[in-house]
mmCIF file of C-alpha atoms and ligand atoms in Angstrom:
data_model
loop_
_atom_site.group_PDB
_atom_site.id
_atom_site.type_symbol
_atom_site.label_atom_id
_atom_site.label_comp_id
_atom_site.label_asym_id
_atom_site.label_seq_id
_atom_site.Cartn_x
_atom_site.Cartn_y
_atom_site.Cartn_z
ATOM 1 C CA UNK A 3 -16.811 -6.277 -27.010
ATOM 2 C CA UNK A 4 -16.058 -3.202 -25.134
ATOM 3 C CA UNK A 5 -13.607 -2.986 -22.541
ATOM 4 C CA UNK A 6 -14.649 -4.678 -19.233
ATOM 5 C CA UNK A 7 -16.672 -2.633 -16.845
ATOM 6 C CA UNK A 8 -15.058 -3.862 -13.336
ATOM 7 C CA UNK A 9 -16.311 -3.403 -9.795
ATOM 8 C CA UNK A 10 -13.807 -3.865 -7.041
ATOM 9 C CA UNK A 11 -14.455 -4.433 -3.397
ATOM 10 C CA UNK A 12 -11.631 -4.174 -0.465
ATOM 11 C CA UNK A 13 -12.118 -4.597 3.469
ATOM 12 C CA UNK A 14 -8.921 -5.884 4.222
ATOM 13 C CA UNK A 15 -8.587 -3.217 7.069
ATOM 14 C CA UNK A 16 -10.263 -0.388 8.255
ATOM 15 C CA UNK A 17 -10.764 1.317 4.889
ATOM 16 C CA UNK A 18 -14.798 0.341 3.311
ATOM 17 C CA UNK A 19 -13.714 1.145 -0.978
ATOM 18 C CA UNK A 20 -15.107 0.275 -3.345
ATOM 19 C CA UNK A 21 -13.549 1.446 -7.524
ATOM 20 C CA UNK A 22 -15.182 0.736 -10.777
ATOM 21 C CA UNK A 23 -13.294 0.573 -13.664
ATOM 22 C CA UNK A 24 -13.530 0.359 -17.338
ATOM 23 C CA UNK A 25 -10.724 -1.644 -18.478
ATOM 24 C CA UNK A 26 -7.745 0.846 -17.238
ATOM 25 C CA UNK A 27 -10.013 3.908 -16.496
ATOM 26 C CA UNK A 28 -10.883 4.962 -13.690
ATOM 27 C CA UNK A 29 -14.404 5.813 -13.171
ATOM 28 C CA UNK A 30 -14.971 5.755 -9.220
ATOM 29 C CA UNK A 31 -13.029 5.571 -6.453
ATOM 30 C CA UNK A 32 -15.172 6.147 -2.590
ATOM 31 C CA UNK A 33 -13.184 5.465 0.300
ATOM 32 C CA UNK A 34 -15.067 5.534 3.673
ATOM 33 C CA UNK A 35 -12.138 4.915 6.915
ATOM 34 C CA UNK A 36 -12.834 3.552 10.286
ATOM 35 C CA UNK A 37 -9.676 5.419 11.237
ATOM 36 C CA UNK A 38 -10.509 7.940 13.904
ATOM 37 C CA UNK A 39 -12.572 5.042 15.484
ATOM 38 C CA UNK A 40 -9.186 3.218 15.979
ATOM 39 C CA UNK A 41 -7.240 6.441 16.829
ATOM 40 C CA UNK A 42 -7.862 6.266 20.696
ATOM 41 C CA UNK A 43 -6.181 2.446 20.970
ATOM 42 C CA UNK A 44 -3.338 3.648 18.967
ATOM 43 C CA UNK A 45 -4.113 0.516 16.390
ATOM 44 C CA UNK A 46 -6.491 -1.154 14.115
ATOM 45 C CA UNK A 47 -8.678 -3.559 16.607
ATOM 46 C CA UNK A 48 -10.698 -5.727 13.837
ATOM 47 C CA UNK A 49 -13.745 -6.119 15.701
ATOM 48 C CA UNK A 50 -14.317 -2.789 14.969
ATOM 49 C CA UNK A 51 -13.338 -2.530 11.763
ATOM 50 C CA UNK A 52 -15.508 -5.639 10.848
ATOM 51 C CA UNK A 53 -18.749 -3.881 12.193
ATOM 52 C CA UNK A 54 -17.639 -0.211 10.304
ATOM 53 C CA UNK A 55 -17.365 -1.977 7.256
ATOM 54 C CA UNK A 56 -21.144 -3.741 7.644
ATOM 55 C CA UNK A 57 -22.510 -0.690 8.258
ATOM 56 C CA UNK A 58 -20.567 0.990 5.106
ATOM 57 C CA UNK A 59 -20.447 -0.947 2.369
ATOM 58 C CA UNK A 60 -24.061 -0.542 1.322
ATOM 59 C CA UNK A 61 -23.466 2.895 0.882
ATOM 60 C CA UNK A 62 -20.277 3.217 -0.386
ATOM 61 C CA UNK A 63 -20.740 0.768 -3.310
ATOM 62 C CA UNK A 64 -24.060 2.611 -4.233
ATOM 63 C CA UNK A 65 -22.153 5.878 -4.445
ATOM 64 C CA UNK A 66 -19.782 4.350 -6.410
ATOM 65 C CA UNK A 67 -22.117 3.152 -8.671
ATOM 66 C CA UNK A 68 -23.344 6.999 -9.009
ATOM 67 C CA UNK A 69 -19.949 8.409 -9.209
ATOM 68 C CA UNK A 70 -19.173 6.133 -12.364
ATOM 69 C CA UNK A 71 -22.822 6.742 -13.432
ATOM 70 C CA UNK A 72 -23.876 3.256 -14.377
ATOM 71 C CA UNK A 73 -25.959 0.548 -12.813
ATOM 72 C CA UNK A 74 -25.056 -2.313 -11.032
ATOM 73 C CA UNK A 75 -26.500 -4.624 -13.963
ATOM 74 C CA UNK A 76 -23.911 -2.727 -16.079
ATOM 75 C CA UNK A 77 -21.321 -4.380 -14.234
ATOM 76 C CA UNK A 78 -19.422 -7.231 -16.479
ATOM 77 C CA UNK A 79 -17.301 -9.140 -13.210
ATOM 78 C CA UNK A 80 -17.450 -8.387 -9.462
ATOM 79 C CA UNK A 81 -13.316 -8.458 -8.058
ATOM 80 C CA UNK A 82 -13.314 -8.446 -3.717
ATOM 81 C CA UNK A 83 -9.310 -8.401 -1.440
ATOM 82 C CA UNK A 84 -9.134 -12.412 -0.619
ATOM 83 C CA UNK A 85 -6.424 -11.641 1.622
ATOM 84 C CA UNK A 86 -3.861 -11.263 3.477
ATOM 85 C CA UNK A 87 -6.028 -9.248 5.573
ATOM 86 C CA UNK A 88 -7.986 -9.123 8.844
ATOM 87 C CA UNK A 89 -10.317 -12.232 8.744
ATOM 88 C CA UNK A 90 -13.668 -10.328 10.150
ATOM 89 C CA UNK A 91 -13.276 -7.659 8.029
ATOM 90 C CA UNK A 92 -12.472 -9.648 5.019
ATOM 91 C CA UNK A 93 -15.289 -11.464 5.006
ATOM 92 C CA UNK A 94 -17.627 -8.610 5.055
ATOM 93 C CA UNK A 95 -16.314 -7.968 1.529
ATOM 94 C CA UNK A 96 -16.177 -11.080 -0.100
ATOM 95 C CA UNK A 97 -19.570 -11.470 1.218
ATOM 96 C CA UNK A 98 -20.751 -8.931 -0.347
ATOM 97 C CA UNK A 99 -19.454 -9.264 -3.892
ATOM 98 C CA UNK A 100 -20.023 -13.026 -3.960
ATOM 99 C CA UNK A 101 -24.265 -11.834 -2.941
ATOM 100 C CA UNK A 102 -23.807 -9.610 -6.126
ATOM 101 C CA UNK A 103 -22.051 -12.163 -8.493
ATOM 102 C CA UNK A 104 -24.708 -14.620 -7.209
ATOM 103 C CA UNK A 105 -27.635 -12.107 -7.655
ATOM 104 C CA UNK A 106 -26.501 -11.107 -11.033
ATOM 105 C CA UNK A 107 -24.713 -13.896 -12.386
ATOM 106 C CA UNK A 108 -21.484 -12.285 -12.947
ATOM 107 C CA UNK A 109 -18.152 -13.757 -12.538
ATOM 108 C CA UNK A 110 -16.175 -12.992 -8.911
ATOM 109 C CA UNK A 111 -12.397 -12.361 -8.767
ATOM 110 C CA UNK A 112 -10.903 -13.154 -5.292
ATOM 111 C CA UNK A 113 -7.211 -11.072 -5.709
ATOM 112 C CA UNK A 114 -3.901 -10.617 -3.552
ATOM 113 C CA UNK A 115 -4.363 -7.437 -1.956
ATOM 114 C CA UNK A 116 -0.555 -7.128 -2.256
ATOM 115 C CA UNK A 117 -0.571 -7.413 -6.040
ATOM 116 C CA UNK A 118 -3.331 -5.040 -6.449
ATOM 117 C CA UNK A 119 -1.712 -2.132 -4.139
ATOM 118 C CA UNK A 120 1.156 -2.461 -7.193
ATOM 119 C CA UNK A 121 -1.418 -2.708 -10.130
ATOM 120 C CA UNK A 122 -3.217 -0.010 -9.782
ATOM 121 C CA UNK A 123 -0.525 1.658 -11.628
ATOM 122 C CA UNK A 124 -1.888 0.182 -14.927
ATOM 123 C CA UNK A 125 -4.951 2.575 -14.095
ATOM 124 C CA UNK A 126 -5.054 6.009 -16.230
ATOM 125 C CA UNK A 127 -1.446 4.711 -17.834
ATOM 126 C CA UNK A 128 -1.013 3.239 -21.383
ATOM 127 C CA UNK A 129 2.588 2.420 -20.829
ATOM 128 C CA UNK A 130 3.531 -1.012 -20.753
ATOM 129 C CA UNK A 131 6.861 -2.401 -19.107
ATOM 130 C CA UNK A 132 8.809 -5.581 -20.036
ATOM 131 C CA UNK A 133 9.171 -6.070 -16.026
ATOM 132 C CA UNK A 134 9.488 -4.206 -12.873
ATOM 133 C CA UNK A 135 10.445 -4.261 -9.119
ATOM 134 C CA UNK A 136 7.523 -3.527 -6.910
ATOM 135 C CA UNK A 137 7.914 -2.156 -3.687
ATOM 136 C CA UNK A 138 5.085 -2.747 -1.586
ATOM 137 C CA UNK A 139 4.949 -0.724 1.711
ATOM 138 C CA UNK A 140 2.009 -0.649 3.920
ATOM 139 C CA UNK A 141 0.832 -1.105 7.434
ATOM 140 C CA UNK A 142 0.742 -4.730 7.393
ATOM 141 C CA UNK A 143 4.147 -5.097 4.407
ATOM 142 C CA UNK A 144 6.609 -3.871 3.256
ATOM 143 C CA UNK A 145 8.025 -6.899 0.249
ATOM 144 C CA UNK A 146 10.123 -6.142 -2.740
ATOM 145 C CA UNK A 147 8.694 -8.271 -5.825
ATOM 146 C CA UNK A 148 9.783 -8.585 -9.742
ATOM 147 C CA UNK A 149 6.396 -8.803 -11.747
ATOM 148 C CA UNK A 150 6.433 -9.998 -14.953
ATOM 149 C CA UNK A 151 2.770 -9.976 -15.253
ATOM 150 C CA UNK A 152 0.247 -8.854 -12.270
ATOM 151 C CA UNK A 153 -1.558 -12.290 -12.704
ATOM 152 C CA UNK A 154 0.897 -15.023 -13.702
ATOM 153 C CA UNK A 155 4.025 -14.114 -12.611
ATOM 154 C CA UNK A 156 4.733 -12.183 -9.463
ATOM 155 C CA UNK A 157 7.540 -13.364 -7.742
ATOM 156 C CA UNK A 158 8.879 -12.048 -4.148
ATOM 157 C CA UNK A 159 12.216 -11.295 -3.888
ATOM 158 C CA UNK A 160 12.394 -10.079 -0.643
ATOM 159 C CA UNK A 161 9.822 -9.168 2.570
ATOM 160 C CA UNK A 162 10.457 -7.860 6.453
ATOM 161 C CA UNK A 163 11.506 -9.882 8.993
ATOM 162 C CA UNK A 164 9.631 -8.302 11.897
ATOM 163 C CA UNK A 165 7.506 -5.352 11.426
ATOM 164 C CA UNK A 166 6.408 -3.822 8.212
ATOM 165 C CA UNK A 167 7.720 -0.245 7.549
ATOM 166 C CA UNK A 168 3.970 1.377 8.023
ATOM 167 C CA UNK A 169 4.046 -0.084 11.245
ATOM 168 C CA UNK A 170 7.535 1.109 12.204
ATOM 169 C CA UNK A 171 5.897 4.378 11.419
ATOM 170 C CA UNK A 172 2.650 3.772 13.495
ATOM 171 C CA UNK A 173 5.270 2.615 16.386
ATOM 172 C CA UNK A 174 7.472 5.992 16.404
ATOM 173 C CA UNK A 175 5.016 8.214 16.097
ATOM 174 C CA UNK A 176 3.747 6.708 19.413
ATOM 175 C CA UNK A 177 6.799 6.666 21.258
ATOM 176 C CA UNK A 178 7.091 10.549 20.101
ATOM 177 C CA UNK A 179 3.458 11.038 21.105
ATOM 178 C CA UNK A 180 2.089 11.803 17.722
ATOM 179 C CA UNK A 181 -1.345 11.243 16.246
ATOM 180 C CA UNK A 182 -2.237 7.716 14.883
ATOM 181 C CA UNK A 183 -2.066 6.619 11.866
ATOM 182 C CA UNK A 184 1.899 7.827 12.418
ATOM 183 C CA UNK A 185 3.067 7.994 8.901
ATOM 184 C CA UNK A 186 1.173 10.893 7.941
ATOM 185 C CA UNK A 187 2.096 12.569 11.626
ATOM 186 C CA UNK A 188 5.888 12.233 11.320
ATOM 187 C CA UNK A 189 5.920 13.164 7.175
ATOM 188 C CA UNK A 190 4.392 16.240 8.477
ATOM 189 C CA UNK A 191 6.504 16.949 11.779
ATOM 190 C CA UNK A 192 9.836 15.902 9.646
ATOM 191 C CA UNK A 193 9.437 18.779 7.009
ATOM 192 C CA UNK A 194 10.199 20.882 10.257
ATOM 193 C CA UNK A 195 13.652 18.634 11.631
ATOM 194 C CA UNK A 196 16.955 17.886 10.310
ATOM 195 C CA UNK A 197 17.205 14.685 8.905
ATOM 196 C CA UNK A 198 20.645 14.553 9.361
ATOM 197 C CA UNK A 199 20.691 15.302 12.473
ATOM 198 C CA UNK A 200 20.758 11.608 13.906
ATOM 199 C CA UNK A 201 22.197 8.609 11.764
ATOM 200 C CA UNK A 202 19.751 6.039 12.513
ATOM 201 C CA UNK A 203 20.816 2.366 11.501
ATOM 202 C CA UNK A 204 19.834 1.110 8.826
ATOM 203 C CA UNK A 205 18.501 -2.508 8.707
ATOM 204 C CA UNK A 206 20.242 -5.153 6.924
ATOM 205 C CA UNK A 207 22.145 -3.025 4.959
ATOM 206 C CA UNK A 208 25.174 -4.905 3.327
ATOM 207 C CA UNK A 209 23.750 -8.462 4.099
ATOM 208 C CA UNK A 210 23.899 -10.355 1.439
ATOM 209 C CA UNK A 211 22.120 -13.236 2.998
ATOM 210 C CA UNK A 212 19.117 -10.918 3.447
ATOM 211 C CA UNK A 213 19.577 -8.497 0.519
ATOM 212 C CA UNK A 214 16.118 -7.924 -0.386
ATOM 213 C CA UNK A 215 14.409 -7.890 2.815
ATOM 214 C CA UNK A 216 14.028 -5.283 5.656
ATOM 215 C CA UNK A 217 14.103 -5.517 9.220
ATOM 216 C CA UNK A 218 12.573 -2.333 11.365
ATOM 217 C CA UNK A 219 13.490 -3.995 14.684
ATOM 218 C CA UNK A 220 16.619 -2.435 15.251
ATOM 219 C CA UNK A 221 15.707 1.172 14.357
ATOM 220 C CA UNK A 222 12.660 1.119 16.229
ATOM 221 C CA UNK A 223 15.497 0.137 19.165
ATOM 222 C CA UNK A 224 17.726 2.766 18.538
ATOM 223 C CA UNK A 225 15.050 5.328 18.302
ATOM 224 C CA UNK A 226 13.824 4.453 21.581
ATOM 225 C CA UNK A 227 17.317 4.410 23.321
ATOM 226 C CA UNK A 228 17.891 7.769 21.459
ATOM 227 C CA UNK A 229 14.476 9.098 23.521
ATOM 228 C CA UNK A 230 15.609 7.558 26.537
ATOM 229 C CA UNK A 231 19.153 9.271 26.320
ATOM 230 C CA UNK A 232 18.392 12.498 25.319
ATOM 231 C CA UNK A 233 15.687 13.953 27.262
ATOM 232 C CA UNK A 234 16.634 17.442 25.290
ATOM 233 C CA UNK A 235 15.529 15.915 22.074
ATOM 234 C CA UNK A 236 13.827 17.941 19.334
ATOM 235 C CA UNK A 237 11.086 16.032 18.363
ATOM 236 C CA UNK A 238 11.546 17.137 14.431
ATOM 237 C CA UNK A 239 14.686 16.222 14.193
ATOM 238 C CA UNK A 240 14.093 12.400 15.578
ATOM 239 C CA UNK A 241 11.251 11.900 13.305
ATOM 240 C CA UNK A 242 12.858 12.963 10.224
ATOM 241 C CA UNK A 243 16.247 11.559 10.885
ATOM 242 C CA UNK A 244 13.670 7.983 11.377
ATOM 243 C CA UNK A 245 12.251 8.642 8.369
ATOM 244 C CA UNK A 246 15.206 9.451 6.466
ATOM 245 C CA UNK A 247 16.533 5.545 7.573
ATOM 246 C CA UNK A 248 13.393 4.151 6.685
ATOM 247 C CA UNK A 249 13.252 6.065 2.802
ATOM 248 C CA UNK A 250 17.294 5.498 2.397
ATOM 249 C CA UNK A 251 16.622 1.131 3.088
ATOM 250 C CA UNK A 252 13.540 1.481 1.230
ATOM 251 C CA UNK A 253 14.954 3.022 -2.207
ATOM 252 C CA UNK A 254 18.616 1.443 -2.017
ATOM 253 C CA UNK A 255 16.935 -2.298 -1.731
ATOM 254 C CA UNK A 256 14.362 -1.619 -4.403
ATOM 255 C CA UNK A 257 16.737 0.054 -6.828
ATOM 256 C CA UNK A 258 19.718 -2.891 -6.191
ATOM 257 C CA UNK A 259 16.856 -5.295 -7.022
ATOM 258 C CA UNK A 260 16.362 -3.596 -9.976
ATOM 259 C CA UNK A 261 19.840 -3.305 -10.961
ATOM 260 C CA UNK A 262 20.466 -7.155 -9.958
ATOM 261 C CA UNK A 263 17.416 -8.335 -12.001
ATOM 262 C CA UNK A 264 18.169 -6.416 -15.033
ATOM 263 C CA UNK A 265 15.064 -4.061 -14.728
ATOM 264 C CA UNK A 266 14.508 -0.774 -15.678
ATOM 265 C CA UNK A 267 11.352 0.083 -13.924
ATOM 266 C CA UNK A 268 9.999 0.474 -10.029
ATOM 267 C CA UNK A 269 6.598 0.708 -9.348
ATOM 268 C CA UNK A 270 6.354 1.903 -5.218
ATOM 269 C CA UNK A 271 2.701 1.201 -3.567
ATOM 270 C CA UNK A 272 0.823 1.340 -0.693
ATOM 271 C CA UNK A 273 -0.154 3.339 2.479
ATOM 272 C CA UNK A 274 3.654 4.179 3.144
ATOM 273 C CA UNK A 275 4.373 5.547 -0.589
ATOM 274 C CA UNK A 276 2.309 8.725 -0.132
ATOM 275 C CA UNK A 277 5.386 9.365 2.267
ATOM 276 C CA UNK A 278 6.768 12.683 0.959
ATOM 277 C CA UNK A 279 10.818 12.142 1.651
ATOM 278 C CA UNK A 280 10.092 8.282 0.187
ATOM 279 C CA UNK A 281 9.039 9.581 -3.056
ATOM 280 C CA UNK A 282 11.562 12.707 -3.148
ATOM 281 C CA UNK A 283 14.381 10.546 -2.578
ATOM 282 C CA UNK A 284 13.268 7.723 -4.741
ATOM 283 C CA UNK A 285 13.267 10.250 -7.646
ATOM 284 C CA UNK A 286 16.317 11.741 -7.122
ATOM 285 C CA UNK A 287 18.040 8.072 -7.134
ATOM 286 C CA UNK A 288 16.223 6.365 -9.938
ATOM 287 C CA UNK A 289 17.293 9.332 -11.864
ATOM 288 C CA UNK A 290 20.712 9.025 -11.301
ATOM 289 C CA UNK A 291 20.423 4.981 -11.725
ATOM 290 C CA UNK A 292 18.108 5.874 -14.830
ATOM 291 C CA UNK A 293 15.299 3.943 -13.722
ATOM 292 C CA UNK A 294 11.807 4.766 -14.275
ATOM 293 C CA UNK A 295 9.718 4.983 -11.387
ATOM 294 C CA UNK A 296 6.630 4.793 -10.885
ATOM 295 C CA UNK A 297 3.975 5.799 -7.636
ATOM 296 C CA UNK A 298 0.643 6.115 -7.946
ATOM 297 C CA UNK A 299 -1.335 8.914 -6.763
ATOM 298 C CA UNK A 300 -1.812 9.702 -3.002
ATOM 299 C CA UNK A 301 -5.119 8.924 -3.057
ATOM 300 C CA UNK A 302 -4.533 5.185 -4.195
ATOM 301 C CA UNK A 303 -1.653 4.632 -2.577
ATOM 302 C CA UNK A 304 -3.278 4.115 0.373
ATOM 303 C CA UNK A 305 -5.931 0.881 0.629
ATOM 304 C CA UNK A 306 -8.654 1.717 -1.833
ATOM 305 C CA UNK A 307 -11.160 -0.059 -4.331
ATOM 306 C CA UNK A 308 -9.671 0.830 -7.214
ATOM 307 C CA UNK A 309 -6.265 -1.062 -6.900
ATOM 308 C CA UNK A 310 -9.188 -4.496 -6.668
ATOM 309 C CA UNK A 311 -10.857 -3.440 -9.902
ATOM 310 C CA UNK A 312 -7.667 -2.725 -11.361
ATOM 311 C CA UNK A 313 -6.129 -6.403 -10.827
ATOM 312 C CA UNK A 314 -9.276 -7.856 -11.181
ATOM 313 C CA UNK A 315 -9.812 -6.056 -14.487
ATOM 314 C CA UNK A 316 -6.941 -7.272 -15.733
ATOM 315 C CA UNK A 317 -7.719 -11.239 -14.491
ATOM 316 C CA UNK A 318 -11.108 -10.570 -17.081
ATOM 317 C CA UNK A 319 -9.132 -9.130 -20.371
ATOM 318 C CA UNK A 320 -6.408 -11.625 -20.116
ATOM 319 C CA UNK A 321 -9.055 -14.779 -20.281
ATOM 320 C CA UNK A 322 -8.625 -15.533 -16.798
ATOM 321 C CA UNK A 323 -11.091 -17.667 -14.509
ATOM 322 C CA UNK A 324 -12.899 -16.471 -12.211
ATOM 323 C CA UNK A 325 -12.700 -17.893 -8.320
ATOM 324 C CA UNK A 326 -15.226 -19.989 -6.882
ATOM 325 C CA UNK A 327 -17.923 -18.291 -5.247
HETATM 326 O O1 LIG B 7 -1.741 0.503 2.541
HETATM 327 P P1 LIG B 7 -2.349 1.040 3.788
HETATM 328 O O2 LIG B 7 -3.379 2.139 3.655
HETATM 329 O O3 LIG B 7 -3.015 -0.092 4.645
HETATM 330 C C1 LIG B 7 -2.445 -1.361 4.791
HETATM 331 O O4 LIG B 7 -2.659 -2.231 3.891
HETATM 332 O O5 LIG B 7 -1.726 -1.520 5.778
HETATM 333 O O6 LIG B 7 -1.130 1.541 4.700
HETATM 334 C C2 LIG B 7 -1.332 2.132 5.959
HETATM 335 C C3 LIG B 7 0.025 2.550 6.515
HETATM 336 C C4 LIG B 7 -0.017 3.048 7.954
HETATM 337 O O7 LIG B 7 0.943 2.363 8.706
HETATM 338 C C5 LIG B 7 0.339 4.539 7.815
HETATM 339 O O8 LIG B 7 1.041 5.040 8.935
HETATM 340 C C6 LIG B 7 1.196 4.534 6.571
HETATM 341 O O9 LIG B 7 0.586 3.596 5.713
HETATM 342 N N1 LIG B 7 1.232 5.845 5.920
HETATM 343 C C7 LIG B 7 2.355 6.583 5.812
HETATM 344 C C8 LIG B 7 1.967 7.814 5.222
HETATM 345 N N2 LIG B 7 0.620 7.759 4.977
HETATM 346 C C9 LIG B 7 0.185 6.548 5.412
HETATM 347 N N3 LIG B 7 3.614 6.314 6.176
HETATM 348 C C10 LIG B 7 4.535 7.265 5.949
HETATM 349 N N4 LIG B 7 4.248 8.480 5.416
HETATM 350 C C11 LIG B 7 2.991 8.788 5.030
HETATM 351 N N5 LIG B 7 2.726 9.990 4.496
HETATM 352 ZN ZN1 LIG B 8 -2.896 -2.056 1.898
#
């Protein structure tokens, strides 16, 4: 049989995507974003992005369909985000592919929406790895986790204890008046400021009782006293010397949980990886620490469709069973 052909569905947010893939090629890849609906509150509010999806997802999984130029009775198994995710908006997806596993009597993967942020690294890429650390950071996460295998053995070694490092971004780039969603405002302003120029703590460093996770808290703290104090402050140079504190935690904990675990490889996902100093910095450190990292492409490091039909393609060739409808 030929390689699976693999829809995937995710609303876990305010992104509508919706990827197809053939086994671990990617065919399509449509992305349509509530975002500059949220923009005015300065957050996601899920009522809204419940009702954008509904009124996307028709269109955005027949476009798919056309991008990949194949029919929706082509497709072998339907995969949809289960969660963690905003309830309303999830269930606007899984609705959705469980109608078109029920229509067409296909199977229906429910995946981790964590997991697939990581996997879609397998997608375009014939390398394999014997293990790797995975550092997930998004809006709604930011977790470090050793995957043996994207299905049967993801294991977290480590997770925030208060906000996740997407929405320490989101949170600074308010207090400094900047656009929403903040991570792509202060990578921009930051090329402009010294990153040096304010040494920012850095959470949880040297705590061995917390080695693996993160905690924003403090720095979101410090930034705001910094604001407070310094009513001269050059707006670059806070938002890149926040940055730089966020990248430096980010890369040391992934790259001692590599070193601690034995593993040669870091896979870095989600919204927060398209960060520019994150994935400078991470390259200039795994190279010294001869690790081999790997980030996905900007456009699916952020949520998207194909990272769902990635995992869930991967479920089908390894004999998996599907969920329950
Ligand atoms: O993975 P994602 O698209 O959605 C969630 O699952 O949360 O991540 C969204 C997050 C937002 O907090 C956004 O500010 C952040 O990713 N982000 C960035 C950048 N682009 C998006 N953070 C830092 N630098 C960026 N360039
Ligand atoms: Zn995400």
């Amino acid at each position: 049989m030929s390689e699976p052909l693999v829809l995937g569905i995710e609303t876990s947010c305010d992104e509508t995507a919706v990827g197809i893939v053939r086994g671990r090629n990617l065919l399509a890849n449509v992305i349509s974003s509530s975002v500059d609906t949220h923009a005015r509150f300065g957050g996601v509010v899920p009522e809204i992005a419940s009702r954008a999806h509904l009124e996307a997802i028709h269109n955005v999984i027949d476009q798919a369909l056309r991008d990949a130029d194949v029919s929706i009775t082509d497709i072998d198994a339907f995969g949809v985000t289960a969660g963690p995710g905003l309830i309303g908006a999830l269930l606007v997806g899984t609705s959705a592919a469980s109608g078109m596993a029920l229509a067409l009597n296909k199977p229906l993967y429910g995946v981790n929406h964590l997991t697939a942020h990581l996997s879609v690294d397998t997608l375009n890429n014939k390398d394999s790895f014997d293990g790797a650390i995975g550092l997930l950071v998004s809006g709604g996460h930011s977790s470090i986790l050793k995957i043996g295998d994207y299905i049967t053995d993801v294991e977290t070694l480590g997770t925030t204890m208060d906000d996740a490092a997407g929405e320490a971004f989101d949170k600074i780039a308010r207090l400094l008046k900047l656009s929403f969603p903040g991570g792509p405002a202060i990578d921009k302003i930051s090329k402009e400021g010294n990153a040096s120029a304010i040494n920012f703590p850095r959470g949880l460093s040297n705590n061995d009782d917390h080695r693996f996770d993160f905690s924003f808290s403090g720095l979101k703290t410090a930034v705001s006293r910094y604001l407070q104090q310094t009513p001269s402050h050059i707006v670059a140079d806070v938002a890149a010397s926040f940055q730089e504190a966020v990248a430096d935690v980010l890369v040391s904990k992934s790259i001692d949980a590599a070193k601690s675990q034995g593993i040669s490889t870091i896979i870095i996902a989600g919204g927060v990886a398209a960060n520019s100093r994150l994935r400078e910095l991470a390259q200039q450190r795994c190279d010294l620490a001869k690790i081999n990292l790997r980030i996905p492409p900007l456009a699916l490091c952020t949520d998207n469709g194909a990272m769902v039909a990635s995992l869930t393609s991967l479920a089908v060739s390894g004999g998996h069973k599907p969920s329950a409808l």
